[in-house]
XYZ file of C-alpha atoms in Angstrom:
592
model
C 5.904 -18.813 -3.588
C 5.071 -16.210 -6.232
C 7.036 -17.011 -9.386
C 6.569 -13.764 -11.340
C 5.080 -10.265 -10.966
C 2.457 -11.071 -13.578
C 1.132 -13.878 -11.407
C -0.048 -11.253 -8.901
C -0.851 -8.367 -11.234
C -3.095 -10.499 -13.441
C -5.345 -11.590 -10.579
C -8.851 -10.125 -10.860
C -9.089 -6.885 -8.910
C -5.360 -6.363 -8.378
C -4.930 -3.625 -11.007
C -7.885 -1.370 -11.838
C -6.543 2.158 -12.442
C -6.033 3.050 -16.129
C -2.564 4.509 -15.539
C -1.435 1.165 -14.113
C -2.662 -0.977 -17.004
C 0.662 -0.932 -18.934
C 2.316 -2.740 -16.016
C -0.337 -5.420 -16.188
C 0.771 -6.269 -19.722
C 4.544 -6.071 -19.230
C 5.692 -5.171 -15.737
C 9.450 -5.403 -16.228
C 9.387 -3.982 -19.744
C 7.470 -0.947 -18.469
C 10.197 -0.238 -15.918
C 8.485 -1.859 -12.954
C 10.340 -3.184 -9.930
C 9.234 -5.832 -7.427
C 10.495 -5.833 -3.834
C 9.885 -8.693 -1.418
C 9.990 -7.376 2.133
C 11.432 -9.204 5.120
C 7.914 -10.296 6.102
C 7.416 -11.753 2.631
C 5.014 -9.009 1.547
C 5.289 -7.847 -2.050
C 5.592 -4.236 -3.197
C 5.342 -3.296 -6.865
C 6.891 0.026 -7.950
C 6.349 1.822 -11.240
C 9.062 3.072 -13.582
C 9.535 6.229 -11.509
C 9.907 4.348 -8.227
C 6.393 5.094 -6.969
C 4.352 2.487 -5.109
C 1.909 0.862 -7.489
C 0.568 -2.153 -5.600
C 1.193 -4.039 -2.373
C 0.245 -7.653 -1.720
C 0.637 -10.213 1.028
C 3.224 -13.012 0.594
C 0.712 -15.163 -1.299
C -0.201 -12.373 -3.712
C -3.535 -11.116 -2.338
C -3.610 -7.345 -2.951
C -3.589 -4.941 0.006
C -3.720 -1.573 -1.759
C -3.317 0.024 -5.183
C -2.170 3.595 -5.922
C -2.774 5.867 -8.900
C -0.186 8.618 -9.410
C -0.514 11.506 -11.850
C 1.745 14.352 -12.955
C 0.222 17.835 -12.796
C 0.909 20.473 -15.487
C 3.547 22.082 -13.252
C 5.447 18.788 -13.157
C 4.575 17.880 -9.567
C 3.550 14.317 -8.809
C 0.565 13.546 -6.637
C -1.566 10.615 -5.603
C -4.885 10.914 -7.402
C -6.644 7.856 -5.994
C -6.002 4.756 -3.942
C -7.870 1.580 -3.100
C -7.466 -0.345 0.154
C -8.578 -3.948 0.639
C -10.512 -4.562 3.856
C -10.122 -7.692 5.976
C -13.579 -8.983 5.009
C -13.017 -8.618 1.263
C -14.584 -5.241 0.460
C -12.652 -2.392 -1.116
C -12.579 1.260 -0.035
C -11.456 4.081 -2.301
C -9.608 7.267 -1.371
C -9.506 10.348 -3.581
C -6.865 12.958 -2.893
C -8.527 16.349 -2.541
C -11.764 14.678 -3.573
C -13.873 17.179 -1.619
C -13.685 20.958 -1.787
C -16.026 23.016 0.396
C -16.217 26.695 -0.548
C -17.252 29.598 1.675
C -17.750 33.131 0.358
C -17.367 36.214 2.568
C -18.347 39.755 1.606
C -15.510 41.961 2.857
C -16.562 45.003 0.868
C -18.661 46.392 3.727
C -15.669 46.482 6.082
C -13.790 49.777 6.215
C -10.390 49.432 4.606
C -11.111 45.984 3.220
C -8.574 46.616 0.457
C -5.832 46.175 3.071
C -7.066 42.723 4.125
C -4.594 39.998 3.175
C -4.712 36.219 3.243
C -2.986 36.028 6.609
C -5.645 38.318 8.065
C -8.259 35.742 7.066
C -6.124 33.011 8.565
C -5.872 34.886 11.871
C -9.637 35.334 11.998
C -10.104 31.625 11.320
C -7.559 30.668 14.001
C -9.326 32.845 16.590
C -12.756 31.559 15.625
C -11.749 27.891 15.677
C -9.419 28.117 18.664
C -6.472 26.571 16.813
C -2.905 27.830 16.343
C -2.304 30.109 13.363
C 0.323 27.699 12.038
C -2.340 25.001 11.766
C -4.526 27.265 9.640
C -1.536 28.121 7.442
C -0.782 24.422 7.079
C -4.218 23.542 5.712
C -5.108 26.760 3.869
C -2.544 27.625 1.195
C -2.614 30.848 -0.805
C -4.514 29.007 -3.544
C -7.274 28.245 -1.024
C -7.801 31.908 -0.050
C -8.792 34.283 -2.843
C -9.913 37.927 -2.459
C -11.181 39.492 -5.679
C -11.218 43.153 -6.666
C -14.791 43.685 -5.444
C -14.072 42.484 -1.910
C -15.457 38.950 -2.205
C -13.308 36.387 -0.389
C -13.502 32.725 -1.391
C -12.201 30.181 1.113
C -11.687 26.609 -0.060
C -11.280 23.729 2.371
C -9.839 20.679 0.630
C -10.315 17.187 1.997
C -9.567 13.649 0.951
C -12.675 11.512 0.536
C -13.388 7.859 1.341
C -15.738 5.837 -0.858
C -17.373 2.436 -0.618
C -16.367 0.555 -3.775
C -19.156 -1.968 -4.200
C -17.548 -3.652 -7.209
C -13.962 -2.945 -6.168
C -13.661 0.011 -8.543
C -14.717 3.651 -8.603
C -17.443 2.864 -11.164
C -20.024 2.461 -8.378
C -18.429 4.535 -5.627
C -20.532 5.732 -2.683
C -19.273 8.521 -0.440
C -18.428 7.363 3.079
C -16.239 9.843 5.008
C -13.492 12.424 4.640
C -10.260 13.564 6.260
C -7.778 16.413 6.081
C -6.119 16.539 2.652
C -2.947 14.474 2.969
C 0.341 15.309 1.273
C 0.600 11.813 -0.148
C 3.818 12.418 -2.068
C 5.441 13.477 1.211
C 3.604 12.110 4.263
C 4.039 14.801 6.925
C 1.103 14.464 9.367
C -1.522 12.103 10.756
C -5.025 13.124 9.664
C -8.339 13.780 11.372
C -11.148 11.641 9.936
C -14.607 13.218 9.831
C -17.724 11.013 9.850
C -15.485 8.285 11.262
C -18.510 6.331 12.501
C -19.473 5.825 8.853
C -16.238 3.973 8.096
C -16.638 0.337 7.116
C -14.956 -2.014 9.618
C -11.215 -2.180 9.010
C -10.997 1.040 6.989
C -8.926 2.816 9.630
C -6.251 0.131 9.931
C -6.101 -0.477 6.157
C -5.653 3.265 5.561
C -2.948 3.494 8.222
C -1.261 0.536 6.552
C -1.153 2.577 3.322
C 0.054 5.729 5.104
C 2.832 3.818 6.863
C 3.839 2.095 3.609
C 4.168 5.385 1.711
C 5.952 6.942 4.689
C 8.533 4.137 4.606
C 9.007 4.569 0.852
C 9.649 8.279 1.358
C 11.975 7.918 4.364
C 14.439 5.139 3.511
C 17.262 6.493 5.693
C 16.024 8.766 8.474
C 12.553 8.924 10.064
C 10.485 12.093 9.794
C 8.397 12.894 12.913
C 4.662 13.202 12.314
C 2.001 15.086 14.247
C -1.756 14.682 14.521
C -3.152 17.717 12.730
C -6.588 19.000 11.790
C -8.946 21.955 12.086
C -9.862 21.023 14.716
C -8.473 17.720 15.973
C -10.717 15.120 17.614
C -8.378 13.102 19.839
C -9.704 9.798 21.132
C -8.376 6.668 22.744
C -9.269 4.709 19.588
C -7.230 7.086 17.387
C -4.297 6.857 19.804
C -4.373 3.044 19.668
C -4.619 3.020 15.876
C -1.735 5.444 15.389
C 0.243 3.617 18.076
C 0.126 0.340 16.167
C 2.118 1.904 13.314
C 4.006 4.763 15.001
C 5.519 5.389 18.445
C 4.238 8.483 20.296
C 6.481 10.708 22.357
C 6.486 14.189 23.873
C 9.512 16.502 24.151
C 9.034 16.649 27.926
C 9.518 12.895 28.212
C 6.188 12.530 30.022
C 3.391 10.125 29.134
C 2.160 11.373 25.725
C -1.372 9.983 26.080
C -2.881 12.707 28.336
C -1.298 15.376 26.142
C -2.675 13.751 22.999
C -6.160 13.636 24.535
C -6.023 17.379 25.312
C -7.396 18.836 22.056
C -5.386 22.101 22.041
C -2.181 20.123 22.707
C -2.662 17.013 20.534
C -0.231 18.352 17.947
C 2.579 18.471 20.534
C 2.915 14.677 20.440
C 5.290 13.442 17.748
C 5.043 10.035 16.112
C 8.001 8.027 14.798
C 7.767 4.713 12.927
C 7.272 1.598 15.022
C 9.829 -1.091 14.130
C 7.172 -3.797 13.795
C 3.847 -2.506 12.426
C 0.944 -4.928 11.927
C 1.089 -7.202 8.881
C -1.972 -8.692 7.201
C -2.208 -12.112 5.563
C -5.197 -13.294 3.546
C -6.168 -16.957 3.400
C -8.691 -17.160 0.512
C -9.276 -20.893 0.906
C -10.455 -20.515 4.498
C -11.884 -17.009 3.913
C -9.647 -15.547 6.597
C -7.643 -12.394 7.077
C -5.027 -12.670 9.822
C -3.334 -9.623 11.344
C 0.054 -10.402 12.884
C 1.683 -7.903 15.248
C 4.956 -8.358 17.109
C 5.052 -12.047 16.306
C 1.577 -12.792 17.630
C -1.905 -12.863 16.159
C -3.784 -9.660 16.887
C -6.974 -10.200 14.905
C -8.715 -12.672 12.635
C -11.611 -11.793 10.363
C -13.731 -14.535 8.810
C -15.125 -13.218 5.559
C -18.410 -15.158 5.612
C -19.180 -14.608 9.313
C -22.791 -13.353 9.714
C -21.829 -11.725 13.039
C -19.869 -9.108 11.084
C -17.164 -8.965 13.765
C -13.503 -9.995 13.961
C -11.941 -12.229 16.591
C -9.494 -10.194 18.697
C -6.637 -11.065 21.001
C -7.952 -10.672 24.579
C -6.735 -7.713 26.614
C -4.724 -8.132 29.818
C -7.944 -8.875 31.734
C -9.051 -11.508 29.237
C -11.793 -9.343 27.723
C -12.588 -9.431 24.010
C -15.537 -7.539 22.462
C -18.673 -9.680 22.259
C -16.706 -12.555 23.820
C -15.073 -13.286 20.453
C -11.375 -13.951 20.949
C -8.418 -15.569 19.229
C -5.450 -17.081 21.022
C -2.514 -19.163 19.805
C -1.393 -22.377 21.477
C 1.369 -24.558 19.997
C 0.867 -23.427 16.431
C -2.928 -23.622 16.577
C -5.333 -20.669 16.439
C -8.254 -21.051 18.813
C -11.256 -18.927 17.875
C -13.795 -18.494 20.654
C -17.305 -17.159 19.991
C -19.085 -17.433 23.317
C -19.199 -21.145 24.045
C -18.192 -22.157 20.514
C -14.505 -22.935 19.913
C -12.865 -23.472 16.545
C -9.270 -24.610 16.070
C -7.329 -23.784 12.911
C -3.681 -24.435 12.013
C -1.353 -21.487 11.444
C 0.468 -21.092 8.148
C 4.232 -20.822 8.388
C 4.354 -17.826 6.026
C 2.461 -15.641 8.516
C 5.445 -15.138 10.798
C 3.650 -16.108 14.000
C 6.430 -16.962 16.434
C 4.784 -16.834 19.856
C 1.764 -18.042 21.755
C -0.767 -15.638 23.214
C 0.113 -14.707 26.824
C -1.991 -16.436 29.448
C -4.796 -14.266 30.841
C -7.908 -14.706 32.921
C -10.849 -16.443 31.262
C -13.927 -14.386 32.160
C -17.309 -16.060 32.049
C -20.523 -14.248 31.246
C -24.110 -15.006 32.258
C -25.317 -14.295 28.719
C -23.904 -13.504 25.290
C -24.925 -10.680 22.970
C -27.299 -12.963 21.062
C -29.405 -13.361 24.221
C -30.612 -9.765 23.771
C -32.885 -10.974 20.957
C -36.339 -12.200 21.884
C -36.312 -14.958 19.277
C -33.534 -16.538 17.261
C -30.947 -13.830 16.565
C -30.873 -12.535 12.995
C -28.340 -13.977 10.568
C -27.822 -11.247 7.989
C -25.696 -11.771 4.923
C -22.044 -11.289 5.945
C -21.612 -8.295 3.626
C -24.673 -6.675 5.225
C -23.410 -7.456 8.725
C -19.955 -5.989 8.133
C -21.436 -3.155 6.085
C -23.992 -1.974 8.663
C -22.743 1.614 8.834
C -24.618 4.857 8.231
C -23.712 6.555 4.961
C -24.402 10.204 4.207
C -24.525 11.663 0.677
C -21.981 14.369 -0.125
C -24.448 15.994 -2.533
C -28.091 17.133 -2.239
C -29.419 13.574 -2.191
C -31.879 13.111 0.671
C -30.409 11.409 3.734
C -31.913 7.975 4.316
C -34.279 7.189 7.151
C -31.843 5.031 9.103
C -29.027 7.576 8.727
C -31.308 10.372 9.992
C -31.797 8.720 13.397
C -28.531 9.816 15.087
C -29.253 13.524 14.579
C -32.323 13.159 16.787
C -30.931 10.624 19.255
C -27.796 12.676 19.943
C -29.941 15.776 20.448
C -32.249 13.934 22.850
C -29.284 12.735 24.846
C -28.287 16.388 25.331
C -31.876 17.317 26.233
C -32.048 14.634 28.912
C -28.791 15.873 30.420
C -29.600 19.595 30.245
C -33.392 19.951 30.710
C -34.671 19.264 34.212
C -38.253 18.352 33.197
C -37.132 15.842 30.593
C -34.422 14.472 32.873
C -36.867 13.942 35.747
C -39.457 12.238 33.549
C -36.829 9.886 32.105
C -35.397 9.168 35.557
C -38.768 7.730 36.637
C -39.053 5.447 33.623
C -38.910 1.738 34.469
C -40.093 0.491 31.080
C -39.015 1.986 27.754
C -40.128 1.132 24.221
C -37.830 1.961 21.286
C -39.739 1.611 18.027
C -38.025 1.782 14.617
C -34.873 3.715 15.645
C -32.575 1.261 13.871
C -29.840 3.833 13.235
C -29.458 4.928 16.877
C -30.684 2.167 19.191
C -27.636 2.233 21.458
C -27.956 5.981 22.075
C -31.572 5.494 23.196
C -30.599 2.929 25.844
C -29.408 4.603 29.053
C -27.336 2.306 31.227
C -27.313 4.481 34.342
C -29.536 1.903 36.068
C -31.460 -1.235 35.111
C -34.656 -0.729 33.101
C -36.868 -2.835 30.877
C -36.146 -1.981 27.247
C -38.171 -3.338 24.343
C -36.582 -2.614 20.960
C -38.626 -3.062 17.775
C -36.372 -3.226 14.722
C -36.822 -3.560 10.959
C -33.205 -3.816 9.757
C -31.577 -7.011 11.111
C -27.966 -6.058 10.340
C -28.266 -2.750 12.201
C -30.145 -4.341 15.105
C -27.382 -6.911 15.425
C -24.715 -4.192 15.425
C -26.506 -2.309 18.208
C -27.088 -5.441 20.278
C -23.355 -6.092 20.102
C -22.581 -2.533 21.232
C -25.024 -2.697 24.133
C -23.564 -6.030 25.249
C -20.030 -4.607 25.149
C -21.085 -1.609 27.245
C -22.726 -3.856 29.823
C -19.763 -6.240 29.901
C -17.118 -3.546 30.344
C -19.211 -1.906 33.084
C -19.720 -5.233 34.868
C -23.505 -4.997 34.501
C -24.385 -7.964 32.320
C -27.023 -9.014 34.854
C -29.095 -6.174 33.375
C -29.079 -7.816 29.945
C -32.166 -9.957 30.622
C -34.217 -6.747 30.851
C -33.350 -5.730 27.275
C -35.237 -7.369 24.418
C -34.765 -6.850 20.670
C -37.733 -8.034 18.577
C -38.755 -7.799 14.936
C -41.289 -5.026 14.428
C -43.310 -6.966 11.863
C -43.759 -9.842 14.350
C -44.108 -8.069 17.687
C -45.521 -4.573 17.169
C -48.991 -5.423 18.493
C -47.569 -7.414 21.409
C -45.139 -4.647 22.346
C -47.795 -1.926 22.288
C -50.094 -4.025 24.489
C -47.718 -3.274 27.390
C -47.455 0.059 29.223
C -44.293 2.174 29.280
C -43.201 5.310 31.114
C -41.204 6.367 28.065
C -41.459 5.627 24.335
C -39.189 6.460 21.420
C -41.331 6.233 18.277
C -40.012 6.819 14.749
C -42.585 6.977 11.964
C -41.272 5.403 8.777
C -40.702 7.727 5.834
C -42.967 5.520 3.710
C -45.883 6.388 6.047
C -45.512 10.185 5.977
C -48.323 10.733 3.466
C -50.653 7.976 4.725
C -53.093 9.550 7.184
C -54.478 6.205 8.321
C -50.978 4.920 9.137
C -50.165 8.078 11.081
C -53.394 7.802 13.044
C -52.653 4.161 13.834
C -49.171 5.012 15.182
C -50.565 7.758 17.439
C -53.364 5.456 18.606
C -50.797 2.771 19.504
C -48.755 5.386 21.330
C -51.779 6.566 23.318
C -52.595 3.026 24.384
C -49.061 2.158 25.506
C -47.769 5.340 27.171
C -48.674 5.659 30.835
C -50.321 8.745 32.287
C -47.712 11.523 32.518
C -45.373 9.322 30.479
C -42.848 10.941 28.124
C -42.536 10.117 24.426
C -40.233 11.286 21.670
C -42.013 10.983 18.337
C -40.349 11.671 14.986
C -42.400 12.052 11.838
C -44.105 14.590 9.559
C -45.693 17.865 10.802
C -49.115 16.248 10.302
C -48.550 14.336 13.548
C -49.146 17.520 15.570
C -52.969 17.639 15.337
C -53.212 13.870 15.784
C -51.184 13.977 18.991
C -53.423 16.745 20.343
C -56.536 14.743 19.502
C -55.230 11.825 21.591
C -54.643 13.919 24.742
C -50.909 14.400 24.311
C -49.365 17.630 25.529
C -46.628 18.725 23.135
C -43.972 20.274 25.354
C -41.594 20.889 22.476
C -41.631 20.620 18.693
C -38.443 20.883 16.616
C -37.604 20.559 12.952
C -34.726 18.100 12.762
C -32.897 20.296 10.249
C -32.632 22.983 12.967
C -31.059 20.703 15.594
C -27.438 21.447 16.584
C -26.452 17.887 15.662
C -27.609 18.363 12.074
C -26.144 21.853 11.824
C -22.800 20.381 12.891
C -23.159 17.732 10.184
C -23.605 20.487 7.624
C -20.247 21.988 8.557
C -18.767 18.784 7.105
C -21.243 18.238 4.255
C -22.786 21.655 3.466
C -25.225 20.218 0.917
C -26.760 17.722 3.362
C -30.544 17.499 3.111
C -33.193 15.696 5.165
C -36.652 14.593 4.095
C -38.763 17.791 4.146
C -40.636 18.472 7.363
C -38.955 15.826 9.523
C -40.083 16.862 13.008
C -39.308 15.811 16.577
C -42.195 16.013 19.067
C -41.556 15.869 22.829
C -44.913 14.839 24.276
C -46.388 13.976 27.662
C -49.517 11.859 27.993
C -52.104 13.951 29.807
C -53.775 12.239 32.808
């Protein structure tokens, strides 16, 4: 039992924001107030009644808030930190991103009569969203028309950052979302670049949103709506929101189909769930336990090299990657494939029921069987942290983070272009070389094929092997798994290229762009491994063009990656995004 506020506040990493430091020295004397919730969780409020810090019953911090008073006297959240299940911290800055667009209205007849609402109407028509949504996100301060007819449009967003040392001193941009009204929570936000979020960021952020919502609505609930320009409804978002809030539609019908219909997502209202998830950290055993409705929903082991949590099985007994947690008679049973671990439950967690009995599916092979040799064992922080990060400034996008722009585009090409689709349909053997950031996208599971994957980044390869296994398992096609092989590029490149393939995905490393001999070697390997009339997708510098021609490849299409629709879409979120100069995608066929 925590004996005093200082016992929690003085723990390393609990209080980091300068404005909160006075409470670290003398919490009660500075006007602070401590509330112990029914679950045992601790909430620390500042002298003005604003949430300062939240902790689990044993004092491990969950989130910290920094509030500031603007010159006009209004109070706003400047920054927040949320503690992830596996120990890392993520930062949130309120309005931390502002994208500006300038329009020249002076050439339009009668531009002097154009008002802010006229710009909003144009935006609503262009984006296909209701005018009220545009008004909600674009205030008068965000739309400025000067005397010479230049209109400046500002789009404000909240930004997520990876906090490598737990503070904003070494913050790395991660993702963004619609600018929240943190002092008065009034909507559920759209997260952009959500695939870049570190594991657990979504639930930890919703935990913060729900906590502030409860602080602000002590007597009567305020209905929330999912809002954004535009929204991106998904089943995952619905599940996440549904853990903390209850969805409903005025018609009384099932709200899920309406939520999934983008133009109608905002019609669904969300009211607070009576029993949101509660997290409990167990530092001694390096665990984080999520309890929901009296049962264990999830357990994360901080030093687990798999970089995955253990989840309560669904009604069919399925758990991603065959990693599940169930409760029997006060004991947690963690199952990782054939390995079972039993751990006692702590009484302070509030676990009052066993996990319902379900089927126990068996699988012919686990996700680790996708690796040719012993599966990699990356450092746990690397395993959990294997996400693609994109700079918010002009910093060049990394090699691994560049892969999805090309892979997503190729997926569209295969679906839409008959020649490419027919060539890929005939492929029985496919080589994927050095596409560590987009391996899963390159593996089509429409029918069984032999896939050889050469990787250089173990943590990313592991993440993709897990995703492929989950896709096969949910589709009931795990018997195809033996035809997929992940292998280290530095060990198996020569062996892999000694086989013939009907299709090859080849990514030339950025460090080889200026080395002519290396480029020639990659094209020579490609020529030896690709069958006659085989199709290859090669990504590298423009200098590859002449080399491909010299090795009897017919270039059927050549595209600068910066011109691809996938990258142009990325720039609508991060306008300053920049790739390595000259990055080019070649679609080539091996001439007979």
